[in-house]
Tab-separated table of C-alpha atoms and ligand atoms in Angstrom:
chain	number	residue	atom	x	y	z
H	1	MET	CA	0.000	0.000	0.000
H	2	PHE	CA	1.171	3.521	-0.836
H	3	ASP	CA	1.263	4.561	2.816
H	4	THR	CA	2.218	8.195	3.393
H	5	THR	CA	2.031	7.895	7.178
H	6	LYS	CA	4.844	5.346	7.568
H	7	LYS	CA	7.921	6.889	9.213
H	8	ILE	CA	10.930	6.256	6.980
H	9	GLY	CA	14.281	6.792	8.725
H	10	ILE	CA	17.435	7.431	6.678
H	11	LEU	CA	20.905	7.032	8.151
H	12	GLY	CA	22.878	9.866	6.586
H	13	GLY	CA	21.828	13.254	5.291
H	14	GLY	CA	24.349	13.972	2.537
H	15	GLN	CA	23.438	14.679	-1.079
H	16	LEU	CA	21.965	11.207	-1.591
H	17	GLY	CA	19.750	11.678	1.455
H	18	LYS	CA	18.730	15.098	0.164
H	19	MET	CA	17.719	13.726	-3.240
H	20	LEU	CA	15.828	10.868	-1.549
H	21	GLY	CA	14.082	13.509	0.546
H	22	ILE	CA	13.109	15.539	-2.532
H	23	ALA	CA	11.653	12.436	-4.207
H	24	ALA	CA	9.830	11.538	-0.995
H	25	ALA	CA	8.380	15.032	-0.543
H	26	ASN	CA	6.729	14.844	-3.948
H	27	TRP	CA	4.867	11.714	-2.832
H	28	ASP	CA	4.153	13.099	0.631
H	29	PHE	CA	6.299	10.349	2.158
H	30	ASN	CA	7.410	10.830	5.714
H	31	ILE	CA	11.227	11.107	5.822
H	32	HIS	CA	13.397	11.416	8.945
H	33	ILE	CA	17.167	11.840	8.916
H	34	LEU	CA	19.961	10.980	11.352
H	35	ASP	CA	23.068	13.116	10.733
H	36	LYS	CA	24.829	16.372	11.599
H	37	ALA	CA	22.916	19.614	12.165
H	38	ASP	CA	23.550	21.385	8.857
H	39	CYS	CA	23.631	18.354	6.531
H	40	PRO	CA	22.248	18.793	2.961
H	41	ALA	CA	19.128	16.663	3.649
H	42	SER	CA	18.152	18.752	6.676
H	43	LEU	CA	16.200	21.105	4.366
H	44	VAL	CA	13.974	18.429	2.861
H	45	CYS	CA	13.036	16.075	5.690
H	46	GLN	CA	10.182	15.973	8.178
H	47	SER	CA	12.617	15.812	11.074
H	48	LEU	CA	16.355	15.770	11.618
H	49	THR	CA	17.822	13.880	14.551
H	50	VAL	CA	21.271	15.294	15.233
H	51	GLY	CA	23.550	12.360	15.916
H	52	ASP	CA	26.161	9.981	14.581
H	53	TYR	CA	25.064	7.137	12.294
H	54	ASN	CA	28.178	5.249	13.379
H	55	ASN	CA	27.149	5.289	17.026
H	56	TYR	CA	25.263	2.212	18.310
H	57	GLU	CA	22.972	4.066	20.724
H	58	ASN	CA	22.217	6.897	18.277
H	59	VAL	CA	21.188	4.481	15.514
H	60	LEU	CA	19.184	2.266	17.890
H	61	ASP	CA	17.275	5.185	19.472
H	62	PHE	CA	16.564	6.720	16.062
H	63	GLY	CA	15.549	3.403	14.472
H	64	ARG	CA	13.153	2.485	17.283
H	65	LYS	CA	11.062	5.556	16.446
H	66	MET	CA	10.796	4.579	12.755
H	67	ASP	CA	8.669	2.057	10.861
H	68	LEU	CA	11.243	1.484	8.128
H	69	ILE	CA	14.984	2.196	8.143
H	70	THR	CA	17.266	2.722	5.170
H	71	ILE	CA	20.664	4.282	4.445
H	72	GLU	CA	22.325	6.732	2.095
H	73	ILE	CA	25.855	5.697	3.096
H	74	GLU	CA	27.068	2.179	3.904
H	75	HIS	CA	29.474	3.160	6.669
H	76	VAL	CA	26.904	3.051	9.457
H	77	ASN	CA	26.635	1.123	12.707
H	78	THR	CA	25.281	-2.233	11.524
H	79	GLN	CA	25.245	-3.757	15.046
H	80	ALA	CA	22.362	-1.423	15.864
H	81	LEU	CA	20.651	-2.374	12.603
H	82	HIS	CA	20.905	-6.090	13.492
H	83	GLN	CA	19.305	-5.271	16.850
H	84	LEU	CA	16.495	-3.319	15.146
H	85	VAL	CA	15.789	-6.302	12.873
H	86	LYS	CA	15.601	-8.507	16.002
H	87	GLU	CA	13.076	-6.073	17.452
H	88	GLY	CA	10.907	-6.465	14.367
H	89	LYS	CA	11.845	-3.342	12.419
H	90	THR	CA	12.133	-3.420	8.647
H	91	VAL	CA	15.686	-2.510	7.589
H	92	HIS	CA	16.622	-2.180	3.896
H	93	PRO	CA	19.257	-3.041	2.793
H	94	ASN	CA	19.558	-5.956	5.224
H	95	PRO	CA	22.450	-5.549	7.684
H	96	ILE	CA	23.997	-8.911	6.728
H	97	ALA	CA	24.557	-7.619	3.189
H	98	LEU	CA	25.759	-4.294	4.589
H	99	ASP	CA	28.427	-6.044	6.689
H	100	LEU	CA	29.661	-7.892	3.612
H	101	ILE	CA	29.688	-4.796	1.413
H	102	LYS	CA	31.265	-2.418	3.950
H	103	ASP	CA	34.379	-4.588	4.060
H	104	LYS	CA	35.904	-4.890	0.585
H	105	GLY	CA	37.667	-8.114	1.670
H	106	LEU	CA	34.402	-9.816	2.689
H	107	GLN	CA	32.736	-8.416	-0.426
H	108	LYS	CA	35.359	-10.030	-2.678
H	109	GLU	CA	35.060	-13.364	-0.835
H	110	PHE	CA	31.309	-13.199	-1.361
H	111	TYR	CA	31.784	-12.971	-5.136
H	112	ILE	CA	34.029	-16.033	-5.145
H	113	LYS	CA	31.564	-18.031	-2.987
H	114	ASN	CA	28.709	-17.068	-5.298
H	115	ASN	CA	30.580	-17.686	-8.542
H	116	LEU	CA	30.385	-14.060	-9.572
H	117	PRO	CA	33.182	-12.681	-11.771
H	118	THR	CA	35.678	-10.379	-10.008
H	119	ALA	CA	39.395	-9.529	-10.246
H	120	LYS	CA	41.797	-11.932	-8.492
H	121	PHE	CA	42.734	-10.696	-5.033
H	122	GLN	CA	44.644	-11.386	-1.806
H	123	LEU	CA	43.889	-10.168	1.726
H	124	PHE	CA	46.567	-8.632	3.985
H	125	GLU	CA	46.661	-7.687	7.644
H	126	ASN	CA	48.628	-4.516	6.957
H	127	GLU	CA	50.978	-2.808	4.495
H	128	LYS	CA	54.035	-4.623	5.870
H	129	ALA	CA	52.486	-7.934	4.869
H	130	VAL	CA	52.074	-6.542	1.334
H	131	ILE	CA	55.781	-5.636	1.196
H	132	ASN	CA	56.671	-9.136	2.416
H	133	ALA	CA	54.475	-10.767	-0.201
H	134	VAL	CA	56.292	-8.823	-2.938
H	135	LYS	CA	59.671	-9.794	-1.421
H	136	ASN	CA	58.662	-13.463	-1.371
H	137	SER	CA	57.325	-13.291	-4.933
H	138	ASN	CA	53.775	-14.043	-3.799
H	139	LEU	CA	52.624	-10.729	-5.258
H	140	HIS	CA	53.786	-9.074	-8.487
H	141	PHE	CA	53.742	-5.557	-9.958
H	142	PRO	CA	51.496	-3.976	-11.075
H	143	PHE	CA	48.664	-4.400	-8.593
H	144	VAL	CA	45.882	-2.351	-7.031
H	145	GLN	CA	45.848	-1.921	-3.253
H	146	LYS	CA	42.601	-1.074	-1.440
H	147	THR	CA	41.861	-0.511	2.217
H	148	ARG	CA	39.252	-3.004	3.433
H	149	THR	CA	37.002	-0.424	5.073
H	150	ALA	CA	36.229	3.282	4.977
H	151	GLY	CA	37.400	3.966	1.422
H	152	TYR	CA	35.184	6.200	-0.714
H	153	ASP	CA	35.546	8.358	-3.821
H	154	GLY	CA	38.783	6.631	-4.754
H	155	LYS	CA	40.513	7.630	-1.485
H	156	GLY	CA	41.170	4.080	-0.329
H	157	VAL	CA	42.608	2.897	-3.650
H	158	THR	CA	46.133	3.084	-5.042
H	159	ILE	CA	47.930	1.504	-7.981
H	160	ILE	CA	51.342	0.070	-7.177
H	161	LYS	CA	53.405	-0.250	-10.351
H	162	ASN	CA	56.969	-0.664	-9.082
H	163	GLN	CA	59.352	-0.681	-6.118
H	164	HIS	CA	59.207	3.130	-5.865
H	165	ASP	CA	55.391	3.041	-5.520
H	166	LEU	CA	55.722	0.226	-2.987
H	167	GLU	CA	57.944	2.419	-0.844
H	168	ASN	CA	55.934	5.626	-1.268
H	169	LYS	CA	52.306	4.963	-2.122
H	170	LEU	CA	51.162	2.028	0.026
H	171	LEU	CA	48.058	2.664	2.114
H	172	LYS	CA	48.210	1.767	5.795
H	173	GLY	CA	46.196	-0.885	7.593
H	174	ALA	CA	44.163	-3.965	6.699
H	175	CYS	CA	43.887	-4.150	2.940
H	176	LEU	CA	43.501	-6.249	-0.151
H	177	THR	CA	45.403	-6.286	-3.396
H	178	GLU	CA	43.834	-6.984	-6.768
H	179	ASP	CA	45.180	-7.749	-10.201
H	180	LEU	CA	45.258	-4.569	-12.279
H	181	VAL	CA	42.431	-5.190	-14.751
H	182	PRO	CA	42.847	-3.861	-18.308
H	183	ILE	CA	39.798	-1.641	-18.655
H	184	LYS	CA	38.080	-0.816	-21.948
H	185	ALA	CA	35.144	0.827	-20.182
H	186	GLU	CA	33.778	1.272	-16.692
H	187	ILE	CA	30.085	0.538	-16.507
H	188	ALA	CA	27.560	0.882	-13.707
H	189	VAL	CA	24.186	-0.779	-13.537
H	190	ILE	CA	21.634	0.010	-10.851
H	191	ALA	CA	19.204	-2.707	-9.860
H	192	ALA	CA	16.182	-2.311	-7.593
H	193	ARG	CA	14.366	-5.116	-5.793
H	194	ASN	CA	11.327	-5.264	-3.536
H	195	GLU	CA	10.415	-7.840	-0.866
H	196	ARG	CA	8.408	-9.843	-3.432
H	197	ASP	CA	11.679	-10.461	-5.294
H	198	GLU	CA	10.616	-8.273	-8.222
H	199	VAL	CA	13.682	-6.724	-9.841
H	200	THR	CA	14.001	-3.742	-12.179
H	201	ILE	CA	17.209	-2.594	-13.839
H	202	PHE	CA	18.233	0.861	-15.023
H	203	PRO	CA	20.057	0.985	-18.379
H	204	ALA	CA	23.843	0.545	-18.143
H	205	VAL	CA	25.826	3.755	-17.835
H	206	GLU	CA	29.399	4.475	-18.790
H	207	MET	CA	31.743	6.302	-16.431
H	208	GLU	CA	34.605	8.568	-17.357
H	209	PHE	CA	37.074	9.409	-14.617
H	210	HIS	CA	38.824	12.605	-13.617
H	211	PRO	CA	42.524	11.755	-14.056
H	212	GLU	CA	43.788	13.338	-10.802
H	213	ALA	CA	40.897	13.071	-8.379
H	214	ASN	CA	39.959	9.512	-9.448
H	215	LEU	CA	36.316	10.606	-9.281
H	216	VAL	CA	33.683	9.984	-11.935
H	217	GLU	CA	33.586	13.139	-14.024
H	218	PHE	CA	31.281	12.353	-16.964
H	219	LEU	CA	28.608	9.730	-16.890
H	220	ILE	CA	27.036	8.711	-20.144
H	221	CYS	CA	23.693	6.974	-20.543
H	222	PRO	CA	23.073	4.866	-22.499
H	223	ALA	CA	26.615	3.448	-22.270
H	224	ARG	CA	28.418	3.290	-25.628
H	225	ILE	CA	28.562	-0.521	-25.607
H	226	SER	CA	26.832	-3.127	-27.744
H	227	THR	CA	23.281	-4.109	-26.854
H	228	LEU	CA	24.572	-7.615	-26.134
H	229	ILE	CA	27.100	-6.396	-23.524
H	230	ALA	CA	24.527	-4.012	-22.046
H	231	ALA	CA	22.121	-6.925	-21.657
H	232	GLN	CA	24.859	-9.061	-20.065
H	233	ALA	CA	25.709	-6.266	-17.622
H	234	GLU	CA	22.065	-5.840	-16.704
H	235	ALA	CA	21.584	-9.603	-16.212
H	236	LEU	CA	24.677	-9.684	-13.984
H	237	ALA	CA	23.303	-6.850	-11.835
H	238	GLU	CA	20.071	-8.790	-11.388
H	239	GLN	CA	22.025	-11.862	-10.296
H	240	VAL	CA	24.088	-9.798	-7.828
H	241	ILE	CA	21.142	-8.070	-6.122
H	242	ARG	CA	19.466	-11.443	-5.589
H	243	ALA	CA	22.692	-12.985	-4.271
H	244	PHE	CA	23.011	-10.232	-1.636
H	245	ASP	CA	19.271	-10.446	-0.909
H	246	VAL	CA	19.128	-6.655	-0.982
H	247	CYS	CA	15.817	-4.772	-1.095
H	248	GLY	CA	16.058	-1.238	-2.402
H	249	LEU	CA	18.817	-0.188	-4.771
H	250	LEU	CA	22.075	-1.947	-5.519
H	251	ALA	CA	24.542	-0.189	-7.811
H	252	VAL	CA	26.953	-2.600	-9.470
H	253	GLU	CA	30.230	-1.148	-10.753
H	254	LEU	CA	31.690	-3.240	-13.559
H	255	PHE	CA	34.852	-3.294	-15.653
H	256	LEU	CA	34.600	-4.214	-19.317
H	257	THR	CA	37.896	-5.728	-20.475
H	258	PRO	CA	39.313	-5.553	-24.024
H	259	ASP	CA	38.112	-9.182	-24.423
H	260	ASN	CA	34.565	-7.997	-23.644
H	261	GLU	CA	34.547	-9.744	-20.312
H	262	LEU	CA	32.500	-8.141	-17.514
H	263	ILE	CA	34.099	-8.121	-14.066
H	264	ILE	CA	32.460	-6.854	-10.886
H	265	ASN	CA	34.494	-4.124	-9.202
H	266	GLU	CA	32.274	-3.316	-6.248
H	267	VAL	CA	28.686	-2.645	-5.273
H	268	ALA	CA	26.855	0.019	-3.295
H	269	PRO	CA	23.505	-0.820	-1.641
H	270	ARG	CA	21.994	2.657	-1.949
H	271	PRO	CA	21.425	5.451	-4.479
H	272	HIS	CA	24.581	5.905	-6.518
H	273	ASN	CA	26.426	8.684	-8.301
H	274	SER	CA	25.871	6.825	-11.581
H	275	GLY	CA	22.091	7.154	-11.177
H	276	HIS	CA	21.775	10.906	-10.674
H	277	HIS	CA	20.806	11.446	-14.313
H	278	THR	CA	17.643	9.367	-13.847
H	279	ILE	CA	16.008	12.350	-12.090
H	280	ASP	CA	16.030	14.240	-15.391
H	281	SER	CA	16.227	11.566	-18.063
H	282	ALA	CA	14.290	8.444	-17.026
H	283	TYR	CA	10.594	7.745	-16.409
H	284	ILE	CA	11.398	6.973	-12.782
H	285	SER	CA	14.411	8.198	-10.821
H	286	GLN	CA	16.657	5.937	-8.766
H	287	TYR	CA	15.458	7.799	-5.669
H	288	GLN	CA	11.780	7.156	-6.402
H	289	GLN	CA	12.589	3.540	-7.250
H	290	HIS	CA	14.404	3.075	-3.933
H	291	LEU	CA	11.377	4.401	-2.031
H	292	LEU	CA	9.025	2.104	-3.960
H	293	ALA	CA	11.289	-0.926	-3.474
H	294	ILE	CA	11.864	-0.537	0.288
H	295	ASN	CA	8.114	-0.036	0.767
H	296	ASN	CA	7.507	-3.296	-1.112
H	297	LEU	CA	5.522	-1.491	-3.815
H	298	SER	CA	5.492	-2.225	-7.531
H	299	MET	CA	8.299	-0.334	-9.200
H	300	GLY	CA	8.376	2.206	-12.038
H	301	ASP	CA	9.632	2.179	-15.621
H	302	THR	CA	13.424	2.539	-15.713
H	303	ALA	CA	13.595	3.383	-19.437
H	304	GLN	CA	15.364	6.559	-20.562
H	305	LYS	CA	13.235	9.311	-22.053
H	306	GLN	CA	16.324	10.904	-23.610
H	307	PRO	CA	20.088	10.250	-23.742
H	308	ALA	CA	21.889	11.964	-20.873
H	309	VAL	CA	25.320	13.081	-19.733
H	310	MET	CA	25.960	13.804	-16.069
H	311	LEU	CA	28.895	15.636	-14.598
H	312	ASN	CA	29.818	16.096	-10.986
H	313	LEU	CA	30.470	19.642	-9.859
H	314	LEU	CA	33.730	19.432	-7.957
H	315	GLY	CA	35.318	22.170	-5.891
H	316	GLU	CA	37.973	24.008	-7.949
H	317	GLU	CA	41.622	23.565	-7.064
H	318	GLY	CA	42.967	26.376	-4.879
H	319	HIS	CA	39.553	27.262	-3.443
H	320	ILE	CA	38.758	26.511	0.186
H	321	GLY	CA	35.965	28.125	2.189
H	322	LYS	CA	32.474	29.529	1.784
H	323	VAL	CA	31.145	28.388	-1.575
H	324	LYS	CA	29.840	30.316	-4.565
H	325	TYR	CA	28.874	29.121	-8.036
H	326	GLU	CA	29.900	30.888	-11.233
H	327	GLY	CA	28.326	30.525	-14.672
H	328	VAL	CA	25.083	28.814	-13.679
H	329	GLU	CA	22.805	31.053	-15.809
H	330	ASN	CA	24.939	30.681	-18.937
H	331	CYS	CA	24.694	26.915	-18.614
H	332	LEU	CA	20.952	26.899	-17.983
H	333	ALA	CA	20.494	29.052	-21.098
H	334	LEU	CA	21.758	26.152	-23.253
H	335	GLY	CA	18.528	24.215	-22.736
H	336	GLY	CA	18.373	20.617	-21.553
H	337	VAL	CA	20.694	21.505	-18.670
H	338	ASN	CA	19.593	20.699	-15.106
H	339	VAL	CA	21.731	21.965	-12.236
H	340	HIS	CA	21.558	20.210	-8.848
H	341	LEU	CA	23.407	21.868	-5.962
H	342	TYR	CA	23.706	19.882	-2.760
H	343	GLY	CA	23.772	22.790	-0.336
H	344	LYS	CA	27.177	22.138	1.224
H	345	LYS	CA	28.276	25.383	2.845
H	346	THR	CA	31.997	25.163	2.132
H	347	THR	CA	34.061	24.014	-0.829
H	348	SER	CA	37.479	22.375	-1.053
H	349	PRO	CA	39.403	20.960	-4.033
H	350	TYR	CA	37.517	18.048	-5.680
H	351	ARG	CA	34.733	18.020	-3.082
H	352	LYS	CA	31.453	16.889	-4.678
H	353	MET	CA	29.268	20.008	-4.453
H	354	GLY	CA	26.581	19.196	-6.987
H	355	HIS	CA	25.947	17.683	-10.373
H	356	VAL	CA	24.553	18.710	-13.736
H	357	THR	CA	22.506	16.522	-16.038
H	358	ILE	CA	22.316	17.366	-19.714
H	359	VAL	CA	19.627	15.724	-21.828
H	360	ALA	CA	19.379	15.950	-25.616
H	361	ASP	CA	17.980	14.037	-28.587
H	362	ASN	CA	21.395	12.461	-29.114
H	363	LEU	CA	24.577	11.927	-27.103
H	364	GLU	CA	26.791	14.105	-29.332
H	365	VAL	CA	24.722	17.196	-28.576
H	366	ALA	CA	24.544	16.300	-24.881
H	367	LEU	CA	28.341	15.816	-24.730
H	368	LYS	CA	28.972	19.154	-26.450
H	369	LYS	CA	26.802	20.943	-23.905
H	370	ALA	CA	28.435	18.952	-21.064
H	371	ASN	CA	31.845	20.217	-22.188
H	372	PHE	CA	30.522	23.779	-22.151
H	373	VAL	CA	29.202	23.250	-18.613
H	374	LYS	CA	32.535	21.783	-17.542
H	375	GLN	CA	34.378	24.880	-18.818
H	376	ASN	CA	31.894	27.453	-17.572
H	377	LEU	CA	30.271	26.316	-14.341
H	378	LYS	CA	32.774	26.738	-11.530
H	379	VAL	CA	32.612	25.956	-7.824
H	380	VAL	CA	34.815	28.501	-6.076
H	381	SER	CA	35.180	30.193	-2.705
H	382	PHE	CA	34.473	33.823	-1.802
T	401	ATP	N1	41.414	-4.143	-10.017
T	401	ATP	C1	41.431	-2.967	-10.640
T	401	ATP	N2	42.034	-2.834	-11.838
T	401	ATP	C2	42.091	-1.637	-12.487
T	401	ATP	N3	41.550	-0.501	-11.999
T	401	ATP	C3	40.912	-0.560	-10.810
T	401	ATP	C4	40.821	-1.784	-10.077
T	401	ATP	N4	40.135	-1.533	-8.940
T	401	ATP	C5	39.823	-0.219	-8.966
T	401	ATP	N5	40.287	0.385	-10.072
T	401	ATP	C6	40.119	1.817	-10.443
T	401	ATP	O1	39.964	2.611	-9.267
T	401	ATP	C7	38.641	3.185	-9.196
T	401	ATP	C8	38.148	3.237	-7.755
T	401	ATP	O2	38.073	1.932	-7.207
T	401	ATP	P1	36.879	1.488	-6.272
T	401	ATP	O3	35.610	1.680	-7.004
T	401	ATP	O4	37.171	0.146	-5.727
T	401	ATP	O5	37.081	2.542	-5.097
T	401	ATP	P2	36.127	3.501	-4.300
T	401	ATP	O6	36.992	4.306	-3.424
T	401	ATP	O7	35.070	2.720	-3.672
T	401	ATP	O8	35.581	4.417	-5.389
T	401	ATP	P3	34.198	5.139	-5.570
T	401	ATP	O9	33.693	5.516	-4.210
T	401	ATP	O10	34.609	6.310	-6.396
T	401	ATP	O11	33.335	4.181	-6.289
T	401	ATP	C9	37.803	2.299	-10.108
T	401	ATP	O12	36.647	2.960	-10.560
T	401	ATP	C10	38.819	2.011	-11.213
T	401	ATP	O13	38.974	3.095	-12.087
T	402	MG	MG1	33.928	2.520	-6.953
């Protein structure tokens, strides 16, 4: 039932929480947020509980007042979520899947156990163990090193190509190493599933990365891949969401190799950067679909109305402090340009401050306009 009285609690009030809140407001859904006082979602929710989503007591107290609990970030206190499930609360995604996904080591082991394709990997207690493995010829250059927990936006990932990198670039703490995959394209597919095991899939998107920040800079939908590979990627996403038994959204990040093999990089059980464009370009947005799925409702049509390009608005280099935006009107004047600002008060280099979606009848036109936006819309400080 489309129940607008149910209290939906979201752990985290960043930009994803804000966009969930905007989608919810349009349906008169009842959204409550647990996060810091001035978080982006604080403007669009029914109530904000100021607290720490990593704190057991804070999450438990907040969750007990809700009918349904979900997340916008996976790094939350899952112990409290397990307790809430025990007490009969509905929690989506389920905390067992969250525990697996939060730890990249457990996540990789899950793929192996479930026969899902992923890059070869090894687990290490700390960086010294990595150095020893290289010394003993159990690990060879080049490889990718990732911290097991708390990495996001490429910050917990480094590529080790040689002895110099090994001495200077290794990340500290418990980690895993992966084979460096030759990548022809990076693809993301967002799946959504409700409690009745109905699954819908958004069309595959293609990601282009910012060379220095290692952040997605352009996102292109539909991905410029064959319909066969797109269908394979979408089928894989469906398999993965069922394997994790996740209700709500699951974004699956994939590598396409030069041999046209699809390899799972990682997943995120929540709205994802690669689904922002759906607000402006698809019949249903990822945020609406998440709300439908976690409420065990029938889901919407994921088809694209128009091709789209999305770019993240990152804080300019050399600018730290109170934020201002330059060039917004010139970009809006192009037509087909939708600017989304998250409402973060301060900017710093490469901080995600907003995104822009450009829709057009074809991708070439959308890409041309996206390049204009990239040159002209700037996130700077006063
Ligand atoms: N095994 C690999 N081989 C080649 N490149 C890789 C590999 N693993 C990661 N990368 C590159 O590093 C990027 C970031 O890795 P990953 O997605 O694991 O980290 P993350 O910090 O969770 O990133 P984000 O939050 O931006 O998704 C990938 O998108 C890809 O470009
Ligand atoms: Mg990633």
